[in-house]
mmCIF file of C-alpha atoms and ligand atoms in Angstrom:
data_model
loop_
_atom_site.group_PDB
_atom_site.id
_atom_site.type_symbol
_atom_site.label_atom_id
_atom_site.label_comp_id
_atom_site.label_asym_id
_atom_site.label_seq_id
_atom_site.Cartn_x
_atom_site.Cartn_y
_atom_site.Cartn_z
ATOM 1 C CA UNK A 1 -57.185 -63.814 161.168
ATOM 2 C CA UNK A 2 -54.085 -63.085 159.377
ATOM 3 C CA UNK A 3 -54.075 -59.393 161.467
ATOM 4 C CA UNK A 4 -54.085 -61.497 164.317
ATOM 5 C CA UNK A 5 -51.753 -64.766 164.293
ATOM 6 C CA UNK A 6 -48.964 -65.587 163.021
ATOM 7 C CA UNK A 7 -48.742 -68.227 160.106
ATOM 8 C CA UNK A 8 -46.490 -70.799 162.790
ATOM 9 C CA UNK A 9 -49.537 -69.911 165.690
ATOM 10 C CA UNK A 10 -51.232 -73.146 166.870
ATOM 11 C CA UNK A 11 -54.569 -72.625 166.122
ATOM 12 C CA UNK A 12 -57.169 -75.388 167.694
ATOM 13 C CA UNK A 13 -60.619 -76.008 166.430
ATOM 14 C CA UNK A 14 -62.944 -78.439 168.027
ATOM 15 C CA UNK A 15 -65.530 -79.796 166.748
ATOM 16 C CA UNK A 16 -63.742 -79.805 163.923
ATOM 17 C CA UNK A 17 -65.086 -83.281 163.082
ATOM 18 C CA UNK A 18 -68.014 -81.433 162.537
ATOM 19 C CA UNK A 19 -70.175 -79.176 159.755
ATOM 20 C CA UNK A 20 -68.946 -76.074 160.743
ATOM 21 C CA UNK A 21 -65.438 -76.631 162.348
ATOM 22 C CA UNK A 22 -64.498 -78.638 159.165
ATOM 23 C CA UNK A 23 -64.995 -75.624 157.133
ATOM 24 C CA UNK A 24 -63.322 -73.738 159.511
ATOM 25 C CA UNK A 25 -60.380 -75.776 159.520
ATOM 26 C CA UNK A 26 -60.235 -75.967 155.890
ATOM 27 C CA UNK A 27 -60.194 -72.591 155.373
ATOM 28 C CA UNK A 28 -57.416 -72.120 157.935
ATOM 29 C CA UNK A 29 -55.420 -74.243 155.928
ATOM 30 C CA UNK A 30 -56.525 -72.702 152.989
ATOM 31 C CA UNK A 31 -55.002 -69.184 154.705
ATOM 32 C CA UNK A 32 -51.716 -70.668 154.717
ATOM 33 C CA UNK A 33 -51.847 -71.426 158.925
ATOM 34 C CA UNK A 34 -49.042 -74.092 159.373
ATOM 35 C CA UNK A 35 -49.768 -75.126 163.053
ATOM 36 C CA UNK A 36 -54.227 -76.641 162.773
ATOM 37 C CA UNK A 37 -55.232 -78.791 165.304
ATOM 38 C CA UNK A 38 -58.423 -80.349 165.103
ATOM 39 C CA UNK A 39 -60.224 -81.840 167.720
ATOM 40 C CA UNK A 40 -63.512 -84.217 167.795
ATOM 41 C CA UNK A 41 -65.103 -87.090 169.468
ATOM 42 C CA UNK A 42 -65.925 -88.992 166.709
ATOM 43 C CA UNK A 43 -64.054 -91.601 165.220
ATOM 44 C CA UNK A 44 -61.701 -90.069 162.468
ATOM 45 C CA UNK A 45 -63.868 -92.825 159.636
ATOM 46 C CA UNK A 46 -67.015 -90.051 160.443
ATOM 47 C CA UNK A 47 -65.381 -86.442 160.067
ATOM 48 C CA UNK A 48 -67.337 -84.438 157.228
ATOM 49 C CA UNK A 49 -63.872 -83.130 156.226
ATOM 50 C CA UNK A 50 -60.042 -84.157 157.304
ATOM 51 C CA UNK A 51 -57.101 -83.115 156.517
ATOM 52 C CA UNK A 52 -53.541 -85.247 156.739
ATOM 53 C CA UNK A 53 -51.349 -82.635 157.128
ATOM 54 C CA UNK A 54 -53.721 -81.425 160.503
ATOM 55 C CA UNK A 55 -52.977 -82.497 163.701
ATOM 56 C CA UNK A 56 -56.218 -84.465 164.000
ATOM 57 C CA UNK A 57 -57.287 -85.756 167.498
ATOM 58 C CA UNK A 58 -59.954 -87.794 169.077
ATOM 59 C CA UNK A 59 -60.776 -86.808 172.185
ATOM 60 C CA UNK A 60 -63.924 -86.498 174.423
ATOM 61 C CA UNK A 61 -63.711 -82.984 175.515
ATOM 62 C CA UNK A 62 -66.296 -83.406 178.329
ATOM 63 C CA UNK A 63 -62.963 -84.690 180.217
ATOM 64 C CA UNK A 64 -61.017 -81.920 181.586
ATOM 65 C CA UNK A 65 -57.632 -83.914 180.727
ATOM 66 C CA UNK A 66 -58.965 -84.250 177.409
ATOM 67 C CA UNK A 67 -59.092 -80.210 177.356
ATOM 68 C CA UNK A 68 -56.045 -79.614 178.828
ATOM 69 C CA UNK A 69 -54.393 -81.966 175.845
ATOM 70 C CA UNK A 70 -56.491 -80.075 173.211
ATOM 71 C CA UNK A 71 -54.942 -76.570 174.271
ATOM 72 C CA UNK A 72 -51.282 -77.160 175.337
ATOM 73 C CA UNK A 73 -49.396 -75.023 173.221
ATOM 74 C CA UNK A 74 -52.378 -73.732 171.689
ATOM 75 C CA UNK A 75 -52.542 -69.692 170.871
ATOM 76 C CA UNK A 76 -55.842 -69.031 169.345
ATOM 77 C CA UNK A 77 -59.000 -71.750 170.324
ATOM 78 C CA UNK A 78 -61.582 -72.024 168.272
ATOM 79 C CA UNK A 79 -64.366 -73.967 170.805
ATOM 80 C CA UNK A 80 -67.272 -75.133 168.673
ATOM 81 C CA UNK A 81 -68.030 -79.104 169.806
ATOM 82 C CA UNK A 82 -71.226 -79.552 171.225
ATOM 83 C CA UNK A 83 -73.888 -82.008 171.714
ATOM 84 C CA UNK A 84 -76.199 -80.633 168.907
ATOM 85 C CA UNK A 85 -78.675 -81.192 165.914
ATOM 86 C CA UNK A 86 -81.694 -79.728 164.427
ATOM 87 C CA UNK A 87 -84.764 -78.947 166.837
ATOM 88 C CA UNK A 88 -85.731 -82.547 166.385
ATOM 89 C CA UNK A 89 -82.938 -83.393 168.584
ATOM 90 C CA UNK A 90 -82.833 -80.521 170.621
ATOM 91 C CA UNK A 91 -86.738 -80.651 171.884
ATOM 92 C CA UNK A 92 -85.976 -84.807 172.794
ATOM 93 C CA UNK A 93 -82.263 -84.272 173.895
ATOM 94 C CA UNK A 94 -82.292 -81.581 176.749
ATOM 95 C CA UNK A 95 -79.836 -82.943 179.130
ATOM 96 C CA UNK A 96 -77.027 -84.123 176.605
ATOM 97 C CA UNK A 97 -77.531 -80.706 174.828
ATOM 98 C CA UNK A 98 -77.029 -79.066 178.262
ATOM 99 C CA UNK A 99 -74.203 -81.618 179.121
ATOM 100 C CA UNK A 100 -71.851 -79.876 176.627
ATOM 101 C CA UNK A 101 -71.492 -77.334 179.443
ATOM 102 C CA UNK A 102 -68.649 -79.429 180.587
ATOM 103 C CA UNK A 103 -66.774 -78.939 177.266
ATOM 104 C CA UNK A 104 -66.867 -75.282 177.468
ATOM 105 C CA UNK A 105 -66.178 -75.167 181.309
ATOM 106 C CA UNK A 106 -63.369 -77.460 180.812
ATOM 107 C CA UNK A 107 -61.591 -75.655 178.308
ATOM 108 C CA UNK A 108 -62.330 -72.327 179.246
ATOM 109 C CA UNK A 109 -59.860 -73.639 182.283
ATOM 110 C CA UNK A 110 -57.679 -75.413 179.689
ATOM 111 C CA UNK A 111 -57.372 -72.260 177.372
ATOM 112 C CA UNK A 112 -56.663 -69.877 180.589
ATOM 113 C CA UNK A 113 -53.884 -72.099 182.458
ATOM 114 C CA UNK A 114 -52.482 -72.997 178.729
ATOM 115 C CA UNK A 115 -52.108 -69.015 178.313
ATOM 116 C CA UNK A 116 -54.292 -69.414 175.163
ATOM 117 C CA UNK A 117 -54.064 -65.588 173.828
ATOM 118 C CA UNK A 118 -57.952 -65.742 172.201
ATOM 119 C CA UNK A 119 -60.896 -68.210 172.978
ATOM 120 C CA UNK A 120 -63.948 -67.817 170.987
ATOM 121 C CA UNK A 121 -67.168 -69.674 172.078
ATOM 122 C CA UNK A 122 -69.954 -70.453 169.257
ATOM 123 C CA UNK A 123 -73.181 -69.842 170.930
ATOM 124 C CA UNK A 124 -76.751 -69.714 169.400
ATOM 125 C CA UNK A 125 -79.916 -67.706 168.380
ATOM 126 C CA UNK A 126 -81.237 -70.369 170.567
ATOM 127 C CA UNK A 127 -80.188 -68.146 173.759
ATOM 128 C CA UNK A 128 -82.900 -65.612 172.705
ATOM 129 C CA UNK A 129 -86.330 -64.696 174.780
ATOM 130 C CA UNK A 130 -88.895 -67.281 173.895
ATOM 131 C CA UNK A 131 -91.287 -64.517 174.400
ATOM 132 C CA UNK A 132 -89.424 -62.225 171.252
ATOM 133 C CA UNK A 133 -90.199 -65.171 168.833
ATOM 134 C CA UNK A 134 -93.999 -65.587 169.347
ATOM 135 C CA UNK A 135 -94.675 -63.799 165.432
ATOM 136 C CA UNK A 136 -93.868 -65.125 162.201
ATOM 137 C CA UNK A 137 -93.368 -61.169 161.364
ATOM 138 C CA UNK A 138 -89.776 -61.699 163.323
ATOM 139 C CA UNK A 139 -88.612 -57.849 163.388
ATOM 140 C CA UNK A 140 -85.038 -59.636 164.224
ATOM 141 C CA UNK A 141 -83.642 -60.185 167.618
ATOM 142 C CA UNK A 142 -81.294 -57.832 168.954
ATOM 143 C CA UNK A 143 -78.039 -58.805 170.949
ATOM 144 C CA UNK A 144 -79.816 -57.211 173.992
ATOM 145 C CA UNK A 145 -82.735 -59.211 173.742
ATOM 146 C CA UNK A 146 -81.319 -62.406 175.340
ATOM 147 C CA UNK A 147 -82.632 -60.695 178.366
ATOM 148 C CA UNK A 148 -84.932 -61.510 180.862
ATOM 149 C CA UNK A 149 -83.370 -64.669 179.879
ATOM 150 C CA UNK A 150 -85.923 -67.209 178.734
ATOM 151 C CA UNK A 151 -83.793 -69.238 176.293
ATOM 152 C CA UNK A 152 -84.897 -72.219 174.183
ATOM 153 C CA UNK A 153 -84.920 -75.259 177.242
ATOM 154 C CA UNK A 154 -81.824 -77.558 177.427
ATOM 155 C CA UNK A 155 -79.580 -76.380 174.885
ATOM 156 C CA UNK A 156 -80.497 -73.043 174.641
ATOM 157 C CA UNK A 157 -80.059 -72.837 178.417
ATOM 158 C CA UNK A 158 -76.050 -74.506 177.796
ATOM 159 C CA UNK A 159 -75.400 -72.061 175.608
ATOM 160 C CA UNK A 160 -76.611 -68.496 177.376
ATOM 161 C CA UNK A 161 -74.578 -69.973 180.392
ATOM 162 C CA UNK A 162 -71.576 -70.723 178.486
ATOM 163 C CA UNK A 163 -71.609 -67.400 177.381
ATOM 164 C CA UNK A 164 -71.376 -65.230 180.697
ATOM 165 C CA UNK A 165 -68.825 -68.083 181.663
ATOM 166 C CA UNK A 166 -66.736 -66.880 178.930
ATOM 167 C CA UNK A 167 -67.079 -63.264 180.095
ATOM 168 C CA UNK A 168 -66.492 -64.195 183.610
ATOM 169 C CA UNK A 169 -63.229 -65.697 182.587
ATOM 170 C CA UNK A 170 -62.334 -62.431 180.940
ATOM 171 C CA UNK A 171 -63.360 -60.196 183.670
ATOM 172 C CA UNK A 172 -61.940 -62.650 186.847
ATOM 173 C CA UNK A 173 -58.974 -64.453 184.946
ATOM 174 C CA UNK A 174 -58.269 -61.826 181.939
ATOM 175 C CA UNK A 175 -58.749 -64.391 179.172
ATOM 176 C CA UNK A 176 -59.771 -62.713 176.073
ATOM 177 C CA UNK A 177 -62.977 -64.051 174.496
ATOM 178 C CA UNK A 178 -65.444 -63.991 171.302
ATOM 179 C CA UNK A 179 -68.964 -64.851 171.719
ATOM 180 C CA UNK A 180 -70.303 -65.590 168.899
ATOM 181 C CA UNK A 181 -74.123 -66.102 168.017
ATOM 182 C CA UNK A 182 -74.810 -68.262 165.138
ATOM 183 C CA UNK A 183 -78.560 -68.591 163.544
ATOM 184 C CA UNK A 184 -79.464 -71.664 161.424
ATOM 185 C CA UNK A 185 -75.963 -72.588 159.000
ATOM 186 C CA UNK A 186 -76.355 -74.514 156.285
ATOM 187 C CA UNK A 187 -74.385 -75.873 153.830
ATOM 188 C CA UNK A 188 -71.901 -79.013 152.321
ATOM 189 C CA UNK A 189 -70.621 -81.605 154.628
ATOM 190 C CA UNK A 190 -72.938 -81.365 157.319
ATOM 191 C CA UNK A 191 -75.591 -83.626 158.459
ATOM 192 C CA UNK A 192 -78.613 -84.175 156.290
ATOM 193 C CA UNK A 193 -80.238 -87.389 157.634
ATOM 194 C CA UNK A 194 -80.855 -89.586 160.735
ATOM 195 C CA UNK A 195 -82.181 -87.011 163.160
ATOM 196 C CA UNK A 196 -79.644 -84.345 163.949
ATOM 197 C CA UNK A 197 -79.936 -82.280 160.616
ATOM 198 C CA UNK A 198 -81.647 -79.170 160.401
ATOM 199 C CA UNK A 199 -84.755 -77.671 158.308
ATOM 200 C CA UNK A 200 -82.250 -77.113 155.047
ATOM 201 C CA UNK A 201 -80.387 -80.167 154.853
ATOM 202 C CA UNK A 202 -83.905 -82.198 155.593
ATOM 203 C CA UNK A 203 -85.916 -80.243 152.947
ATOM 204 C CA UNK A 204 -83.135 -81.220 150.689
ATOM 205 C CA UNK A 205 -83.228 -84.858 151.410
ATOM 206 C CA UNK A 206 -86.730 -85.269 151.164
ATOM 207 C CA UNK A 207 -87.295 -83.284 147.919
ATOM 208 C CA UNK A 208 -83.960 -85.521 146.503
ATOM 209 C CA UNK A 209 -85.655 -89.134 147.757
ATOM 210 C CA UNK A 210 -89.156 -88.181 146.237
ATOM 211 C CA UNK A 211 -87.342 -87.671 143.331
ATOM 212 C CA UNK A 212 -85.632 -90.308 143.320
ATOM 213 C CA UNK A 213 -88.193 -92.784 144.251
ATOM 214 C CA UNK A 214 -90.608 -90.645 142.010
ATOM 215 C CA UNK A 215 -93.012 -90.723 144.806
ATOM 216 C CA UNK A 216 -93.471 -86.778 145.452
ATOM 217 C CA UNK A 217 -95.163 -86.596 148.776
ATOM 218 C CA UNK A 218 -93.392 -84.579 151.958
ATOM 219 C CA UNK A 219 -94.248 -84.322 154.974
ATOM 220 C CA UNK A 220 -93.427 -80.585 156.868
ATOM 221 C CA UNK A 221 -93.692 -80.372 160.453
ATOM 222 C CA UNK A 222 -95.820 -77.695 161.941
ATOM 223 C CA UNK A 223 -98.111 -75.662 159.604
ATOM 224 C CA UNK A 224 -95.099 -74.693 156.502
ATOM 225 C CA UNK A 225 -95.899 -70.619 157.628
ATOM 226 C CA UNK A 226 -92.982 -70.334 160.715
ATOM 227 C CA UNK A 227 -89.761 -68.349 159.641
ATOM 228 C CA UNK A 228 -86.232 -68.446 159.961
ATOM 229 C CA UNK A 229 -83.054 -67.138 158.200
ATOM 230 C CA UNK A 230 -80.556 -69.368 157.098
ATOM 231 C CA UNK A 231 -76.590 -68.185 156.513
ATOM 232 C CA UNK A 232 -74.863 -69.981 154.144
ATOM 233 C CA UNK A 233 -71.333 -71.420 156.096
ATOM 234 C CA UNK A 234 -68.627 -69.690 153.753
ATOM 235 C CA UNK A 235 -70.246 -66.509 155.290
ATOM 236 C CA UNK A 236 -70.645 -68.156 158.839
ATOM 237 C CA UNK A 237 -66.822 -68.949 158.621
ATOM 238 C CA UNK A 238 -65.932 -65.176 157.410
ATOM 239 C CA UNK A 239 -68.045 -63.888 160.173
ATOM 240 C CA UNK A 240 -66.228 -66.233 162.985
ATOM 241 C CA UNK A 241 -62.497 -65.222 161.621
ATOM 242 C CA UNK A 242 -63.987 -61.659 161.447
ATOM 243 C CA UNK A 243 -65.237 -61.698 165.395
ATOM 244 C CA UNK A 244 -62.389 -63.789 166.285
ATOM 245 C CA UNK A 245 -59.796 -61.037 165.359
ATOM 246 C CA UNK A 246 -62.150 -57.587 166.313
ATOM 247 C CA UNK A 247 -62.233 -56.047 169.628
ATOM 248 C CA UNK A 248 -65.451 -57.429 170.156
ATOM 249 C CA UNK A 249 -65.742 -58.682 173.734
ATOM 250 C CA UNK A 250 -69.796 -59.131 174.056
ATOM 251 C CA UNK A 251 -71.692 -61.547 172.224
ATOM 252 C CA UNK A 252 -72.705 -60.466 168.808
ATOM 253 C CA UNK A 253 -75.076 -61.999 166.090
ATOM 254 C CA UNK A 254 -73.987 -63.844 162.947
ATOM 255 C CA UNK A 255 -76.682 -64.805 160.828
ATOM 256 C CA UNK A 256 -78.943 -63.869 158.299
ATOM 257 C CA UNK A 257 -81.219 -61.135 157.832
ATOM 258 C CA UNK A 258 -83.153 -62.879 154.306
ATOM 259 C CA UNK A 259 -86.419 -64.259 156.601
ATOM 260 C CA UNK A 260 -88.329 -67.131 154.986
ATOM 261 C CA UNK A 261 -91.553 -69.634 155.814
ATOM 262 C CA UNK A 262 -90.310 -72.764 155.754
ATOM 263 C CA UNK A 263 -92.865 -72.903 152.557
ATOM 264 C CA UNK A 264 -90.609 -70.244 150.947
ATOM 265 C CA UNK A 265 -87.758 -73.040 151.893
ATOM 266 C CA UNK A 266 -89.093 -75.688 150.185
ATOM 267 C CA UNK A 267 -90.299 -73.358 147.112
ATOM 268 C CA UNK A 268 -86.539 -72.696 146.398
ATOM 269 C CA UNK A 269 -85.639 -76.264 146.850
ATOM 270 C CA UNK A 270 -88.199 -77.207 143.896
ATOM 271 C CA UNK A 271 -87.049 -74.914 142.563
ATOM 272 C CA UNK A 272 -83.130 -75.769 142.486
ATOM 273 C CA UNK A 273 -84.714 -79.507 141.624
ATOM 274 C CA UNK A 274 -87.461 -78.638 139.291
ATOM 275 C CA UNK A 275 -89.948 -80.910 141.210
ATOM 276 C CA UNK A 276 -93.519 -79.628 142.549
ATOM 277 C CA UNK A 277 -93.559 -81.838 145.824
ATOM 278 C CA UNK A 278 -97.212 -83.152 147.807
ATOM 279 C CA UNK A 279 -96.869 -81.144 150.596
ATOM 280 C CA UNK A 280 -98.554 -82.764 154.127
ATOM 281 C CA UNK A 281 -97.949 -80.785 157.032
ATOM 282 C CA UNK A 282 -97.452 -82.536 160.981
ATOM 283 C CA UNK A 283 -98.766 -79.926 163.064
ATOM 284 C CA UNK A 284 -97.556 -82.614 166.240
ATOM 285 C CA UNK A 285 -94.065 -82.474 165.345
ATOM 286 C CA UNK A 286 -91.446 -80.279 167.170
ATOM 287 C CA UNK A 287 -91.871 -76.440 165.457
ATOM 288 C CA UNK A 288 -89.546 -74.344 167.512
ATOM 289 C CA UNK A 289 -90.168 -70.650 167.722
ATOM 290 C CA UNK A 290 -93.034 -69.255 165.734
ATOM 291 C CA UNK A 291 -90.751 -66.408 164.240
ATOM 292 C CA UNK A 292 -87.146 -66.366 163.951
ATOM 293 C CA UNK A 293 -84.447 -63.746 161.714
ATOM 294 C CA UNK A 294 -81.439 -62.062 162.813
ATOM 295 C CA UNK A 295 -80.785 -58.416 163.369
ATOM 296 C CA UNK A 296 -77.867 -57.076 162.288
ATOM 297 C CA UNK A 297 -77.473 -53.693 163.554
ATOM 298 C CA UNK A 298 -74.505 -54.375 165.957
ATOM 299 C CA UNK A 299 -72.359 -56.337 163.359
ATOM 300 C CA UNK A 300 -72.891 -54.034 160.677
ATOM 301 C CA UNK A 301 -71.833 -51.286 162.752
ATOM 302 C CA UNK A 302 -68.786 -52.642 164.492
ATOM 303 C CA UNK A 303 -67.742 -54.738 161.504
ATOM 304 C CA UNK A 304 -69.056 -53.106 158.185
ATOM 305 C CA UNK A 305 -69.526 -56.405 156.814
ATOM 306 C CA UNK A 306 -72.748 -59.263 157.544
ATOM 307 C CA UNK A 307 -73.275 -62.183 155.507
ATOM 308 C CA UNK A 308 -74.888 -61.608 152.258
ATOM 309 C CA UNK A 309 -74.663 -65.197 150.322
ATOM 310 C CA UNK A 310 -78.773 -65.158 149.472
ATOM 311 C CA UNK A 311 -80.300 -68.347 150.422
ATOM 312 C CA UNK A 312 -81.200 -68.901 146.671
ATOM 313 C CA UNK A 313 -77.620 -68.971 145.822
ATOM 314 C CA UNK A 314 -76.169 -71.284 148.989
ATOM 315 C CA UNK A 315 -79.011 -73.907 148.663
ATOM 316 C CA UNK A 316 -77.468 -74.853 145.118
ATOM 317 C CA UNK A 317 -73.935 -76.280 146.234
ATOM 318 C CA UNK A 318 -76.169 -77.568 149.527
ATOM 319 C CA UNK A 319 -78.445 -79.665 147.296
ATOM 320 C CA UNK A 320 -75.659 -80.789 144.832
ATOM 321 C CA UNK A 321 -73.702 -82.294 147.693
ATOM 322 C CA UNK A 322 -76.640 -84.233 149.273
ATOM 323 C CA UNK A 323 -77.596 -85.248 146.054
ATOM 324 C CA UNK A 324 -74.488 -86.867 145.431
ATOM 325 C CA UNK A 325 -74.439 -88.744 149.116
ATOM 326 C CA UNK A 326 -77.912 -89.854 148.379
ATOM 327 C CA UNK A 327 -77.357 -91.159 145.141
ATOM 328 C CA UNK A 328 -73.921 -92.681 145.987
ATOM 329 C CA UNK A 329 -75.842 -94.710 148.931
ATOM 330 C CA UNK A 330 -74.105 -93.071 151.497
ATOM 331 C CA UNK A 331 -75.026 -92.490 155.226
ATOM 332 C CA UNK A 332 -75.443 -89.289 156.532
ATOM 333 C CA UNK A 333 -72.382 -88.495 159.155
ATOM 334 C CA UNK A 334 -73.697 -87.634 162.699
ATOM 335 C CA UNK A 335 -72.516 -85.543 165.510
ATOM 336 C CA UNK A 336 -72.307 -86.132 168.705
HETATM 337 P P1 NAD B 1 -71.901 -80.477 164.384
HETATM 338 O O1 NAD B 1 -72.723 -81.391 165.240
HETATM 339 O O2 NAD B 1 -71.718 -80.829 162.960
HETATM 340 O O3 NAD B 1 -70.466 -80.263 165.038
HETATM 341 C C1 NAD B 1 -70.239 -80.311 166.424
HETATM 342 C C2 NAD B 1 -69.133 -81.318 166.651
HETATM 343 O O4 NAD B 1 -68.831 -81.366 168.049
HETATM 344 C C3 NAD B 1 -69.516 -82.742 166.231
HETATM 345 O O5 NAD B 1 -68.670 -83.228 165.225
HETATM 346 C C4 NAD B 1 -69.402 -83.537 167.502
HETATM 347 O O6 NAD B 1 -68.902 -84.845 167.312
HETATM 348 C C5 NAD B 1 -68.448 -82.698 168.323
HETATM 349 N N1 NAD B 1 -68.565 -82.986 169.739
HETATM 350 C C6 NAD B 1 -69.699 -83.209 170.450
HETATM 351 N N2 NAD B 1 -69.395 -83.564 171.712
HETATM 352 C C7 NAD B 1 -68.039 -83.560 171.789
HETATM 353 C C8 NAD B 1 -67.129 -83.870 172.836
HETATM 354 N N3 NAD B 1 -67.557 -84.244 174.042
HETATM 355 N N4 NAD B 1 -65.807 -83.781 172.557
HETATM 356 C C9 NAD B 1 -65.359 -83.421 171.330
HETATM 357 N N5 NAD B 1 -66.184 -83.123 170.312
HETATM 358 C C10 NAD B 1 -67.505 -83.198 170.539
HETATM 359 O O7 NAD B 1 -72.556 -79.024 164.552
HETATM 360 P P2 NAD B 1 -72.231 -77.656 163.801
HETATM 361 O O8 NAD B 1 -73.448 -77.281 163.065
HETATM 362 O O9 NAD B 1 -70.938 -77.712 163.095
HETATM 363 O O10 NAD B 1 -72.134 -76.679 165.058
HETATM 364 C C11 NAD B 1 -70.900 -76.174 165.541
HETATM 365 C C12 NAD B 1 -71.193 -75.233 166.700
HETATM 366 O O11 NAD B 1 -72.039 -74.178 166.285
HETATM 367 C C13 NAD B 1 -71.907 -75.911 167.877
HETATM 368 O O12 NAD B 1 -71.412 -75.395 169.084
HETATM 369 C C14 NAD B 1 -73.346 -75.495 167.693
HETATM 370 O O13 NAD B 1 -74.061 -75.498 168.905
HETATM 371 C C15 NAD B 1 -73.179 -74.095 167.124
HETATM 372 N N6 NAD B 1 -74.344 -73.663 166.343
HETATM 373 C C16 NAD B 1 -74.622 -74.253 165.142
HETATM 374 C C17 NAD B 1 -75.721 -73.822 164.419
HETATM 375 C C18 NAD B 1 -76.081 -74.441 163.082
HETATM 376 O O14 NAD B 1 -77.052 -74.000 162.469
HETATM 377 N N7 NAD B 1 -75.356 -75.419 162.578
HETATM 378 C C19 NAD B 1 -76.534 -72.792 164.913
HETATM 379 C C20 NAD B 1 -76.224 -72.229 166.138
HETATM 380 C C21 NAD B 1 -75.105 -72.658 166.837
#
């Protein structure tokens, strides 16, 4: 980022409220940018992270006003808000996932009539080909194989739109924009209870409460033996300053390439805790994709860098932080 903006740049995150814009933010800070605005809907009391010296702002961003307030003076935008959660909330949630289309349509106009020099849009392995994820033996999915589209239904649908909106604003308006793909992040100060947290964060909890409670039975859902990669979110927050500041003007991957079962998930969780749980698996609750990792041809080559924080390593600080909002009797902080 620092090859790109100037320390005295406004730089606006949204979503920022959020797990992954409120790392982004603080490491923004942490670079030494002067001018952070951070944008969410949520009331300030439920931001995972905030900063004072931030220009923090609540604002619906669904409301094109709302957009136009978020970007004005803005030089770099940083769009991540959106209706979201684990595939719990995505399978029972379809229209208000799909409803964040109005945030990025609203300030993709914001960002172009604000003369925003850089827009990057955080889209999802969720855009790829149902079809491409039928095998847990996941050979990775390629950039290219978004296409025929057949994206995960509601939000998956949001975000594969949002995308060629962002590179119809490039080609038709000359707004420069990042597309960014992100599979599963994990990590600190995200949500890790009350329906919108994903696979990580709930493996965590569970393992932590059976602990606790000394009662060590878990439930899984689906059969324990469908795979995913998980990226930890200090190298989900290089990779989105990386893209933000390349030449990079099609949507690119960021994400693992370590595949596990969710089985292999839980192993390194008991591990981390040194607890054997009970393990019961739901085969009626939502699954997702059958096989799911990330291929990283494009980023290596165009980047010379992918993430590389093994999952074995990022699940300790992840743990350690739920942990500690478990045992301090606190709530988990939702989205949306
Ligand atoms: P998050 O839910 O923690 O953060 C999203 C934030 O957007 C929330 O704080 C929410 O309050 C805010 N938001 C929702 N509607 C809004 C509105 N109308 N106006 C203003 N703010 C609004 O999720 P996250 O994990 O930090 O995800 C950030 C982005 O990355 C999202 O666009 C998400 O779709 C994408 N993504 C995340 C993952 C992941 O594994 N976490 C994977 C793929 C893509």
């Amino acid at each position: 980022m620092d090859k790109l903006a100037n320390k005295d740049d406004l730089i606006v995150v949204t979503g920022g409220g959020g797990f992954i814009g409120g790392h982004l933010v603080a490491r923004l800070r942490n670079m030494g940018f002067q001018r952070l605005r951070s944008v969410d809907v949520k009331p300030f009391d439920q931001w995972f992270q905030k900063f004072p010296e931030v220009d923090n702002r609540q604002l619906d961003l669904q409301e094109k006003e709302a957009c136009y307030e978020a970007c004005n003076g803005a030089a770099y935008v940083f769009n991540l808000a959106a209706d979201m959660g684990g595939i719990g909330f995505i399978e029972m949630n379809k229209a208000a996932c799909m409803l964040s289309v109005l945030i990025n349509t609203h300030m993709l106009l914001a960002a172009r009539d604000s003369g925003v020099k850089r827009y990057l849009y955080t889209s999802s392995a969720c855009v790829y080909a149902h079809d491409k994820q039928t095998d847990v033996h996941n050979p990775g999915l390629k950039e290219s194989d978004a296409y025929p589209a057949q994206p995960e239904d509601g939000y998956g649908w949001e975000k594969l739109f949002s995308e060629r909106m962002c590179r119809h604003f490039t080609e038709d308006y000359g707004l420069q924009t990042r597309v960014v793909r992100f599979h599963n992040v994990y990590g600190p100060y995200g949500c890790w209870d009350g329906g919108r947290e994903k696979a990580p964060a709930a493996m965590c909890r569970k393992v932590i409460k059976g602990w606790l409670a000394n009662d060590h039975r878990m439930e899984i859902w689906g059969d324990g033996e469908q795979t995913r990669s998980f990226m930890y979110v200090d190298d989900c927050v290089d990779g989105t300053l990386r893209i933000m500041t390349s030449d990079l003007t099609e949507p690119i991957n960021l994400g693992s390439e370590q595949m596990v079962t969710i089985n292999e998930l839980v192993d390194i969780i008991e591990n981390i805790a040194g607890v054997k749980m009970q393990r019961s698996y739901n085969l009626n609750a939502p699954k997702g994709v059958r096989g799911r990792n990330s291929e990283n041809t494009m980023i290596r080559a165009k980047l010379g860098w992918e993430p590389s924080i093994r999952l074995e390593e990022g699940l300790k600080p992840t743990f350690e932080w739920i942990k500690g909002e478990i045992v301090a009797g606190r709530q988990s902080l939702h989205g949306g």
